[in-house]
Short mmCIF file of C-alpha atoms and ligand atoms in Angstrom, two decimals:
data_model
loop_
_atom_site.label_atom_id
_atom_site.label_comp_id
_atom_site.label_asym_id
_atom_site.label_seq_id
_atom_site.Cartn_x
_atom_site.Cartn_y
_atom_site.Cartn_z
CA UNK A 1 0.00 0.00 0.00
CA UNK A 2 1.29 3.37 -0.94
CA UNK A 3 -0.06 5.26 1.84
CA UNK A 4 -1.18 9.51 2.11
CA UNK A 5 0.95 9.28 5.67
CA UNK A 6 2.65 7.00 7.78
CA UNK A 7 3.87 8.07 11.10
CA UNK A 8 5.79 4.97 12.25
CA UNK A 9 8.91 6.11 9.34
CA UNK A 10 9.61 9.45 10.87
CA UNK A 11 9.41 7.53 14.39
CA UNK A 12 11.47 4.63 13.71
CA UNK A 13 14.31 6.95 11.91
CA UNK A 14 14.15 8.78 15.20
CA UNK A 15 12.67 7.13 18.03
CA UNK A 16 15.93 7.54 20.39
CA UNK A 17 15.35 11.66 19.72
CA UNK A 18 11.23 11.20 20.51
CA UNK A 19 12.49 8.79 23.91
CA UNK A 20 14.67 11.81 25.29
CA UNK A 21 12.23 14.02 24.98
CA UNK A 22 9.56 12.28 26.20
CA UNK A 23 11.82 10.96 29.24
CA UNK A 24 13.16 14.62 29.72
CA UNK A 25 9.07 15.76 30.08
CA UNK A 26 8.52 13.23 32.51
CA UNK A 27 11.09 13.43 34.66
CA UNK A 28 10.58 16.61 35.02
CA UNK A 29 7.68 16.68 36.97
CA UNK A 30 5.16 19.26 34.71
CA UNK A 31 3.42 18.14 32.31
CA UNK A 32 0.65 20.47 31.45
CA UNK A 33 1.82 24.56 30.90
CA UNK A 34 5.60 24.47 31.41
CA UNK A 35 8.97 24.64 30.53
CA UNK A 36 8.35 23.10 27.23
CA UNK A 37 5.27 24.90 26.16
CA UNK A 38 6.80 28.16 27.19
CA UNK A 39 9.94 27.26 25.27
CA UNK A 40 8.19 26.20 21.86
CA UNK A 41 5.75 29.03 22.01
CA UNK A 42 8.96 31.13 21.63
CA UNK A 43 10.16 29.03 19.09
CA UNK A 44 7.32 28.52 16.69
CA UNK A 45 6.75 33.16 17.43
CA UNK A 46 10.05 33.60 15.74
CA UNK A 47 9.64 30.92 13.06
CA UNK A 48 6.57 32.89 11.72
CA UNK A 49 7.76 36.25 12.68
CA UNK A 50 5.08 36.74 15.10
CA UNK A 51 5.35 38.04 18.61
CA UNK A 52 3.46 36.35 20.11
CA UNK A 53 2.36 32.50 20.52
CA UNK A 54 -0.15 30.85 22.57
CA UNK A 55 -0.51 26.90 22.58
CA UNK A 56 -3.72 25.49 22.45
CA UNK A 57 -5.11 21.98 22.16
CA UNK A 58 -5.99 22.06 18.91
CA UNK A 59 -6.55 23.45 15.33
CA UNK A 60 -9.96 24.05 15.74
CA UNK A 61 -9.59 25.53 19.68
CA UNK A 62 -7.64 28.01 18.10
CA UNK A 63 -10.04 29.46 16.29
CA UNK A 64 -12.53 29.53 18.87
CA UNK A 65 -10.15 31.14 20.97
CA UNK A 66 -9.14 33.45 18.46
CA UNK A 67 -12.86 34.36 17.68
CA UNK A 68 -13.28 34.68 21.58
CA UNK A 69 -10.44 37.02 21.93
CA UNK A 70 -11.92 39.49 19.01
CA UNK A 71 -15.31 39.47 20.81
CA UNK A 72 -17.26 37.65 17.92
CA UNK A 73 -20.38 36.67 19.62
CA UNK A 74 -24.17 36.05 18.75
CA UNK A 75 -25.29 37.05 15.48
CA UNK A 76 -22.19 38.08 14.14
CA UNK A 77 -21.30 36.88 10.84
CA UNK A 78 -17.80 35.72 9.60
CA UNK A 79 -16.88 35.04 6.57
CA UNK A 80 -15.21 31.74 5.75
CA UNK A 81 -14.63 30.09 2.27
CA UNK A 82 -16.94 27.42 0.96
CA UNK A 83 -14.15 25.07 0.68
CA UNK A 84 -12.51 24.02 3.61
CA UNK A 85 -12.31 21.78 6.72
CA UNK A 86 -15.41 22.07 8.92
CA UNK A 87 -13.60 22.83 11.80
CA UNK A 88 -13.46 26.51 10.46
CA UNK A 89 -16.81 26.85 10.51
CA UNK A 90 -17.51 24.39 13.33
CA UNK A 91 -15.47 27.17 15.21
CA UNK A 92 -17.90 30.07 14.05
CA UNK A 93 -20.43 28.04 15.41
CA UNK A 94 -18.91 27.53 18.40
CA UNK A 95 -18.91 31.21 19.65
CA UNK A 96 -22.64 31.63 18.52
CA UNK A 97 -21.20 33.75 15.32
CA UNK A 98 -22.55 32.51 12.05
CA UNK A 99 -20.54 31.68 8.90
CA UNK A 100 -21.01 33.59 5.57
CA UNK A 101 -19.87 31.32 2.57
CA UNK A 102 -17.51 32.90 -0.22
CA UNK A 103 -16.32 31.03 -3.28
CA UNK A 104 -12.79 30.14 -3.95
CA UNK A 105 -10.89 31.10 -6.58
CA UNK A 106 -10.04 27.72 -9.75
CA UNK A 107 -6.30 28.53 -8.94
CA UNK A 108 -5.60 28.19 -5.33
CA UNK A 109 -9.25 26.99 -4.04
CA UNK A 110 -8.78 29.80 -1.41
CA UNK A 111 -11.56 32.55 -0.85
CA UNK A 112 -11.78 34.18 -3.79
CA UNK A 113 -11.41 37.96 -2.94
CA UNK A 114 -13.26 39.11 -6.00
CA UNK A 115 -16.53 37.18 -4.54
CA UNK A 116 -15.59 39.17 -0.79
CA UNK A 117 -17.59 42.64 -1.13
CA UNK A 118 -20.96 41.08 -2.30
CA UNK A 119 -21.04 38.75 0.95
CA UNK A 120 -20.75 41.41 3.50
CA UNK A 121 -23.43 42.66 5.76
CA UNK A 122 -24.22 45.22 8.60
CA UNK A 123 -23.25 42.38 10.81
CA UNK A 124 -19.90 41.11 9.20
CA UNK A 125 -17.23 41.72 11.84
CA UNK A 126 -14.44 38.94 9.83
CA UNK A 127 -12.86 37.70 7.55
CA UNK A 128 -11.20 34.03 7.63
CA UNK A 129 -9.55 33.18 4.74
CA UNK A 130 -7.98 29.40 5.08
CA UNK A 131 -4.58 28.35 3.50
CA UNK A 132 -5.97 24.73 1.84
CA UNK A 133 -3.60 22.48 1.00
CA UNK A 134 -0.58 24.92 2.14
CA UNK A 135 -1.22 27.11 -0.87
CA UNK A 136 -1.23 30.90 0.36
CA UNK A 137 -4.50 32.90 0.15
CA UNK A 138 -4.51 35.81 -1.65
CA UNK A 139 -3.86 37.79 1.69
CA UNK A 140 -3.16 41.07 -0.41
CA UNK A 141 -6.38 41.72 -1.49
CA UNK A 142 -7.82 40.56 1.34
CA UNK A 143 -6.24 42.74 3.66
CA UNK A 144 -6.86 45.37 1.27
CA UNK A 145 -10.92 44.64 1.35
CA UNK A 146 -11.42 44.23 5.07
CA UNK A 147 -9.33 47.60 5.60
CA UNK A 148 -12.09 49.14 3.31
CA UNK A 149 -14.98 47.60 5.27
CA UNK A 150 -13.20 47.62 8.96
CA UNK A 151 -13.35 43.64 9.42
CA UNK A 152 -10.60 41.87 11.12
CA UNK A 153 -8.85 39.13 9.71
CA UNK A 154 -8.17 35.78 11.38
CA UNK A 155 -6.25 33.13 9.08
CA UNK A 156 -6.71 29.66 9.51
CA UNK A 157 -3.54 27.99 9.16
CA UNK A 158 -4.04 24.49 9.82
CA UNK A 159 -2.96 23.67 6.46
CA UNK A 160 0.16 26.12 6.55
CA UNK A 161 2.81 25.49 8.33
CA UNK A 162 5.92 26.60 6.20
CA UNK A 163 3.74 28.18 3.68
CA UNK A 164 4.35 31.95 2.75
CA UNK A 165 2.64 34.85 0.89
CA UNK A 166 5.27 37.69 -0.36
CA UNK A 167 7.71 35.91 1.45
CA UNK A 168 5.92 36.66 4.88
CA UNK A 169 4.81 33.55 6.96
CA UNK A 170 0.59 32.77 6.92
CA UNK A 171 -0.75 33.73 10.10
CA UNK A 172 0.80 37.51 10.51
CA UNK A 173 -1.04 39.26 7.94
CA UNK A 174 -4.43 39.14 10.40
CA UNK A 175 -4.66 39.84 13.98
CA UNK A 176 -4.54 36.05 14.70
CA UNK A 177 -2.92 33.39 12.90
CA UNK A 178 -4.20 29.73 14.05
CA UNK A 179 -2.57 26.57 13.39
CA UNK A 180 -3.07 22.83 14.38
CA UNK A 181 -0.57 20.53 14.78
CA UNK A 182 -3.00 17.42 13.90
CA UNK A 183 -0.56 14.58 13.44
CA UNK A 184 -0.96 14.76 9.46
CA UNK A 185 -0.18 18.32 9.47
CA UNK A 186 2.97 19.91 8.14
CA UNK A 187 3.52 20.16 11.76
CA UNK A 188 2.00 17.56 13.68
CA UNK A 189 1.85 16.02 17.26
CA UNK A 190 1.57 12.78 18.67
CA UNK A 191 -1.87 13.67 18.97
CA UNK A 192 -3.48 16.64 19.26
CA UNK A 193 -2.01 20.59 19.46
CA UNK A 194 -2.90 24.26 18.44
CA UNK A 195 -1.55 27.78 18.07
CA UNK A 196 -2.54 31.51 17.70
CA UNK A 197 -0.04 33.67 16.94
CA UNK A 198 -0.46 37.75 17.21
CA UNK A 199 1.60 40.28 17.40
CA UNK A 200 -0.90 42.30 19.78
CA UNK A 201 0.45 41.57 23.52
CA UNK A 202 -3.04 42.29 24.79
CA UNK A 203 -4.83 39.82 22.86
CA UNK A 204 -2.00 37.22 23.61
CA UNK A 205 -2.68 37.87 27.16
CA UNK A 206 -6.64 37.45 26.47
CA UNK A 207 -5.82 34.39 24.53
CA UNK A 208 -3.79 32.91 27.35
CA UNK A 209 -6.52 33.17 29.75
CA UNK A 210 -9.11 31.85 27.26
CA UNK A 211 -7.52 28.39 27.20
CA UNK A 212 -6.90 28.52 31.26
CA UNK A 213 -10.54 29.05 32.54
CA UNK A 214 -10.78 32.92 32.11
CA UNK A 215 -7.83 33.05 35.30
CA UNK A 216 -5.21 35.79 35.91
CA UNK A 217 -1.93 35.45 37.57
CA UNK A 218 -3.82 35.11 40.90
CA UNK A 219 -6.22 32.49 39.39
CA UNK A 220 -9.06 34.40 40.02
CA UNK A 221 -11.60 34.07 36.65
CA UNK A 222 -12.18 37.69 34.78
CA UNK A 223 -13.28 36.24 31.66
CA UNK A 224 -15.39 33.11 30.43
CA UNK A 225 -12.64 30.61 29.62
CA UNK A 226 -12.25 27.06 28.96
CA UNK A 227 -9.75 24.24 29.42
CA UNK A 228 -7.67 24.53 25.89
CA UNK A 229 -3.87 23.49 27.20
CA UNK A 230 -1.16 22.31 24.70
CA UNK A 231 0.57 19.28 27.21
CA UNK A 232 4.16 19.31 27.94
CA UNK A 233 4.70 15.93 25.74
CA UNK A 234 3.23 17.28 22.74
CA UNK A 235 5.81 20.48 23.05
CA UNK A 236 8.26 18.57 23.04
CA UNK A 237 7.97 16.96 20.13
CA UNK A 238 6.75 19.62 18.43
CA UNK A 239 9.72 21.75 19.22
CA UNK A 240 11.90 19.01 17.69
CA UNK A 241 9.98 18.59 14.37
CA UNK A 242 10.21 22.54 14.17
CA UNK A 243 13.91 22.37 13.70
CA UNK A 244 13.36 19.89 10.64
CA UNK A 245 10.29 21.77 9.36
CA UNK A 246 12.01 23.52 6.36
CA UNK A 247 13.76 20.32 5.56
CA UNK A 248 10.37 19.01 5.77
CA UNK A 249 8.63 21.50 3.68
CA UNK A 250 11.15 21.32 1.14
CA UNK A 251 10.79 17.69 0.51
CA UNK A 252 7.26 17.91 0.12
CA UNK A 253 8.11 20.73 -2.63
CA UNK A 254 9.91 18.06 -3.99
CA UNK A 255 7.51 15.93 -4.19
CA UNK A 256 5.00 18.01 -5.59
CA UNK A 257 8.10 19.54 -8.42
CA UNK A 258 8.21 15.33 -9.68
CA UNK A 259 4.43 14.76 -9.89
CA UNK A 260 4.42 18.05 -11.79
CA UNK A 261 7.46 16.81 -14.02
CA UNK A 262 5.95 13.48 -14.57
CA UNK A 263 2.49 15.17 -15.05
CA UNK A 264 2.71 18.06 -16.92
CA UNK A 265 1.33 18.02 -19.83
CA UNK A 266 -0.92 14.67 -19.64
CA UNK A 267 -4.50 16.49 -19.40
CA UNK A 268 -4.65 16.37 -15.65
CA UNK A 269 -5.38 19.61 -14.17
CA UNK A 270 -2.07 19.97 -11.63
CA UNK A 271 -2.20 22.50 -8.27
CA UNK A 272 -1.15 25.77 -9.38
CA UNK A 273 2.44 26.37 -8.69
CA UNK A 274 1.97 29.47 -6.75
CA UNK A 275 4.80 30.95 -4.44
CA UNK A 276 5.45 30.06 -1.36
CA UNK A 277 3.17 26.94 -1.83
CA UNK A 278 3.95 24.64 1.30
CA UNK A 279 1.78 21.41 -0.40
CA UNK A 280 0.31 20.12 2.52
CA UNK A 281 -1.91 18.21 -0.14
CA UNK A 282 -0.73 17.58 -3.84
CA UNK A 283 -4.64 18.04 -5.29
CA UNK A 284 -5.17 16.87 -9.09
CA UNK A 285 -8.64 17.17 -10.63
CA UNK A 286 -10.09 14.72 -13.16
CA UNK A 287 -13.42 15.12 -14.50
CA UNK A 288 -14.02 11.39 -14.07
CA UNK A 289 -12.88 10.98 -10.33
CA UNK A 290 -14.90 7.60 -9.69
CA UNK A 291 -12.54 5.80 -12.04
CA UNK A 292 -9.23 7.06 -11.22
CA UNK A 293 -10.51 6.45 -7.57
CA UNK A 294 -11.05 2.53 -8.42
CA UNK A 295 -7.92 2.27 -9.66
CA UNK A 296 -6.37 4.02 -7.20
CA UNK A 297 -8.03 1.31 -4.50
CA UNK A 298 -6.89 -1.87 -7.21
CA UNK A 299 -3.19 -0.59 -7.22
CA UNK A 300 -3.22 0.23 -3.44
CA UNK A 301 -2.23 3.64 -3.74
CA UNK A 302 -4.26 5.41 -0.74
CA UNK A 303 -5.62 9.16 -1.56
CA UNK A 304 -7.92 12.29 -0.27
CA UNK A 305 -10.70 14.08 -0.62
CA UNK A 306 -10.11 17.22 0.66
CA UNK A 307 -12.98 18.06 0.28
CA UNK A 308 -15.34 15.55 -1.27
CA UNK A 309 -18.37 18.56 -0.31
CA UNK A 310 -18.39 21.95 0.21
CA UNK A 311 -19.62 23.82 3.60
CA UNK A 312 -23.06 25.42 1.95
CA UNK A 313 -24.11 21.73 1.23
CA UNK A 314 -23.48 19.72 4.59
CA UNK A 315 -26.67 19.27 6.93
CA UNK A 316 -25.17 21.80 10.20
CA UNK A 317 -25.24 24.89 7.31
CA UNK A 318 -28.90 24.36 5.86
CA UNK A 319 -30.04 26.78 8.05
CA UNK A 320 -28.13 29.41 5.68
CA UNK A 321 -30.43 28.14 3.14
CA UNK A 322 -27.81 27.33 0.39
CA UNK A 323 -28.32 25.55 -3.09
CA UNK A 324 -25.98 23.70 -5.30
CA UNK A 325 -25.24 26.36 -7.62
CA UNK A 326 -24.41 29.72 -5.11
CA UNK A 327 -21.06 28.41 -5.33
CA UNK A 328 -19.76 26.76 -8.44
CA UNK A 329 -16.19 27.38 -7.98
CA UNK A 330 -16.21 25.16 -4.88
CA UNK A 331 -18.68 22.63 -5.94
CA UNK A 332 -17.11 21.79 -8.90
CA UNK A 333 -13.66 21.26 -7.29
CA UNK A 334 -15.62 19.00 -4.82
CA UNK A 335 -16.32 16.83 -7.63
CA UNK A 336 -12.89 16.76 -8.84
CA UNK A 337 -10.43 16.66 -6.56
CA UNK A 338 -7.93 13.89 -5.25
CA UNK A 339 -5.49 14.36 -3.07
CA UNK A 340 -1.95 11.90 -3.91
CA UNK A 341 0.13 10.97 -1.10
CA UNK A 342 2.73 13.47 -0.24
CA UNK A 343 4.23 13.64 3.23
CA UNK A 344 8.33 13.92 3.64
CA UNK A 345 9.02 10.48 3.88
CA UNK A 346 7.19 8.71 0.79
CA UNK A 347 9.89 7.19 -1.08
CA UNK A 348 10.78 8.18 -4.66
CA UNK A 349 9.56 4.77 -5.38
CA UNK A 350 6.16 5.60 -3.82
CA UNK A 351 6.08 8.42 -6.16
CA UNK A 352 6.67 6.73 -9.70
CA UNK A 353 3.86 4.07 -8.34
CA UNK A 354 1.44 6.70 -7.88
CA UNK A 355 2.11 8.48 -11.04
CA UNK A 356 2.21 5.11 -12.99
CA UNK A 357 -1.42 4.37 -11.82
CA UNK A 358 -2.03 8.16 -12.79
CA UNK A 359 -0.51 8.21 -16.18
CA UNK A 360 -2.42 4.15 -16.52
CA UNK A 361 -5.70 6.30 -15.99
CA UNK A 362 -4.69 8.67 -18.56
CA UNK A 363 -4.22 6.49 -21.43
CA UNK A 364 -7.63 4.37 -20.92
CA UNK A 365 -9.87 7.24 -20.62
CA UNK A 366 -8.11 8.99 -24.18
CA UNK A 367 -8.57 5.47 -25.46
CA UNK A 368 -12.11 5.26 -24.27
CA UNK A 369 -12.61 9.17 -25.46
CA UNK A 370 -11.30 7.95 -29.40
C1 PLP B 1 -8.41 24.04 7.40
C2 PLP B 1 -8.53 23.45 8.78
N1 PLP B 1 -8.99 24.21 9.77
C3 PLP B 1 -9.11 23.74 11.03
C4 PLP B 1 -8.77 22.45 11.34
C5 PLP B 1 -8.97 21.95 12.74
O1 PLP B 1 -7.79 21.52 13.33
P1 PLP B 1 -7.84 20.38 14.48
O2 PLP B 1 -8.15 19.09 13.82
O3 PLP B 1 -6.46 20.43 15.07
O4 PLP B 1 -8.89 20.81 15.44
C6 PLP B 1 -8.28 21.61 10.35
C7 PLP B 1 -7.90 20.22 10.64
O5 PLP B 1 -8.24 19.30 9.97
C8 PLP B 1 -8.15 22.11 9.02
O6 PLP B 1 -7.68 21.36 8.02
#
């Protein structure tokens, strides 16, 4: 089986590195809020050029946090793209805001910024653009149309760690940048893990007593918080998978640069090869997915769907009263997408097996075209 991601390789090559780490956590007698967290909060602040960090338990706590932080509350609205993980809007939900759907644009499948103005109401207070797949969002215009409109902008990350836009890291060109460190991520845990990163000290102080029940230094509650804690273990890996995250990032570019070689050219439509692209998914579209997808499963090569339906058309968002059709862009993409396997330590083997079964596809559908 040629698999979309395998843990066990990265911990075999360095389980003696993970043992340390873990044995240096436990002997030291904290293991929730400590020396490690503190530590790879720093860390992760300067590898996005934020000032701030505050570790979370997850991708989608972030958010929620975030959204807490800015005050979005009851009958808000919040704009979030049509394609993405349901945790954004799950998070929206979560604070009693409700989620405005915007189309994505055919290039990146990131909110399109062109489809921005016509979605805003009296009671838009945000903007949360989402970097799918690691590919940047077009964070230009979009900090140029919430300026116009006085929204703030929260990015969801979860998808980019190591991915850029005009050189600048995702996650510091709104007031909070939130990341998960799910264990498939670019950056991921042995288990769960989350980050906001600002570089207002205020609302990294608010956002530190969010995720510790609302307390202040003297533990006495002055806001509504919750229990959102990133655990010393988790910190400690994650600090040591920071240090290889470039080398980690660059060998899914890689990856992605010898499907596109192998590729090019063939009639699949390929990912756009936009800067600072961190491919935390490889996504091809093929009008006729259900075939390539059995012979995906025959050949046991495993793949994605990221995602298989948009937002507007799950059950938990009728209540916006969507229809297929108010956003083609997304839908469309839906229908097309597959996501190949491409994490840092697929082989180069892995890779010609994938694109065999790829290029196999190829050839019977122009044969069953002529
Ligand atoms: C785009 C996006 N946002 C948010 C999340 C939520 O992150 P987590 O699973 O860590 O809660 C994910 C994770 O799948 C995601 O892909």
């Amino acid at each position: 089986m040629i698999p979309t991601f395998d843990p066990t390789r990265d911990y075999e090559l360095r389980r003696a590195e993970y043992l340390d780490a873990f044995d240096r956590v436990l002997r030291s007698g904290t293991l929730v809020l400590g020396r490690e967290t503190e530590a790879f909060e720093c860390e992760f602040a300067e590898y996005v050029r934020a000032r701030f960090a505050v570790g979370v338990n997850s991708g989608t706590d972030a958010l929620i946090l975030a959204l807490s932080a800015l005050g979005l509350d009851i009958g808000d609205e919040v704009l979030v793209p049509a394609l993405t993980a349901p945790a954004t809007a799950a998070a929206v939900r979560a604070v009693g805001a409700m989620p405005r759907f915007v189309d994505v644009c055919p290039q990146t499948l990131t909110m399109d910024p062109k489809c921005v103005e016509s979605t805003i109401t009296s009671r838009t207070q945000c903007i949360l653009p989402v970097h799918l797949h690691g590919a940047p969002a077009a964070m230009g215009p979009l900090v140029d149309v919430a300026a116009k409109y006085g929204l703030t902008i929260i990015e969801d990350c979860a998808q980019g760690h190591g991915t850029t836009y005009d050189e600048r890291h995702v996650g510091t060109f709104g007031r909070i940048g939130c990341f998960s460190f799910y264990p498939t991520k670019n950056l991921g845990a042995f288990g769960d893990g989350g980050m906001c990163v600002t570089n207002d000290r205020q609302l990294a102080e608010r956002l530190r007593r969010l995720r510790c029940y609302g307390l202040d230094e003297r533990r006495v509650a002055q806001i509504d918080g919750r229990n959102s804690r990133l655990d010393e273990l988790q910190a400690a890996i994650l600090r040591l998978k920071l240090g290889r995250l470039d080398a980690a990032v660059d060998r899914r570019r890689e990856i992605a640069r010898r499907y596109r070689e192998s590729l090019t050219g063939t009639g699949l439509q390929l990912p756009d090869d936009v800067p600072g692209h961190a491919y935390h998914q490889f996504v091809v579209r093929t009008p006729d997915r259900p075939t390539l997808l059995r012979e995906f499963q025959d050949r046991h090569v495993q793949y994605g769907l990221h995602y298989a339906t948009p937002l507007h058309c799950m059950p938990a968002y009728e209540i916006l009263c969507h229809y297929r059709g108010d956003f083609p862009v997304a839908e469309l993409a839906c229908d097309q997408i597959v996501s190949l396997p491409c994490f840092p330590e697929l082989s180069e083997k892995e890779v010609e097996g994938v694109v065999s079964v790829l290029l196999g596809h190829l050839d019977s559908s122009r044969a069953l075209r002529t």
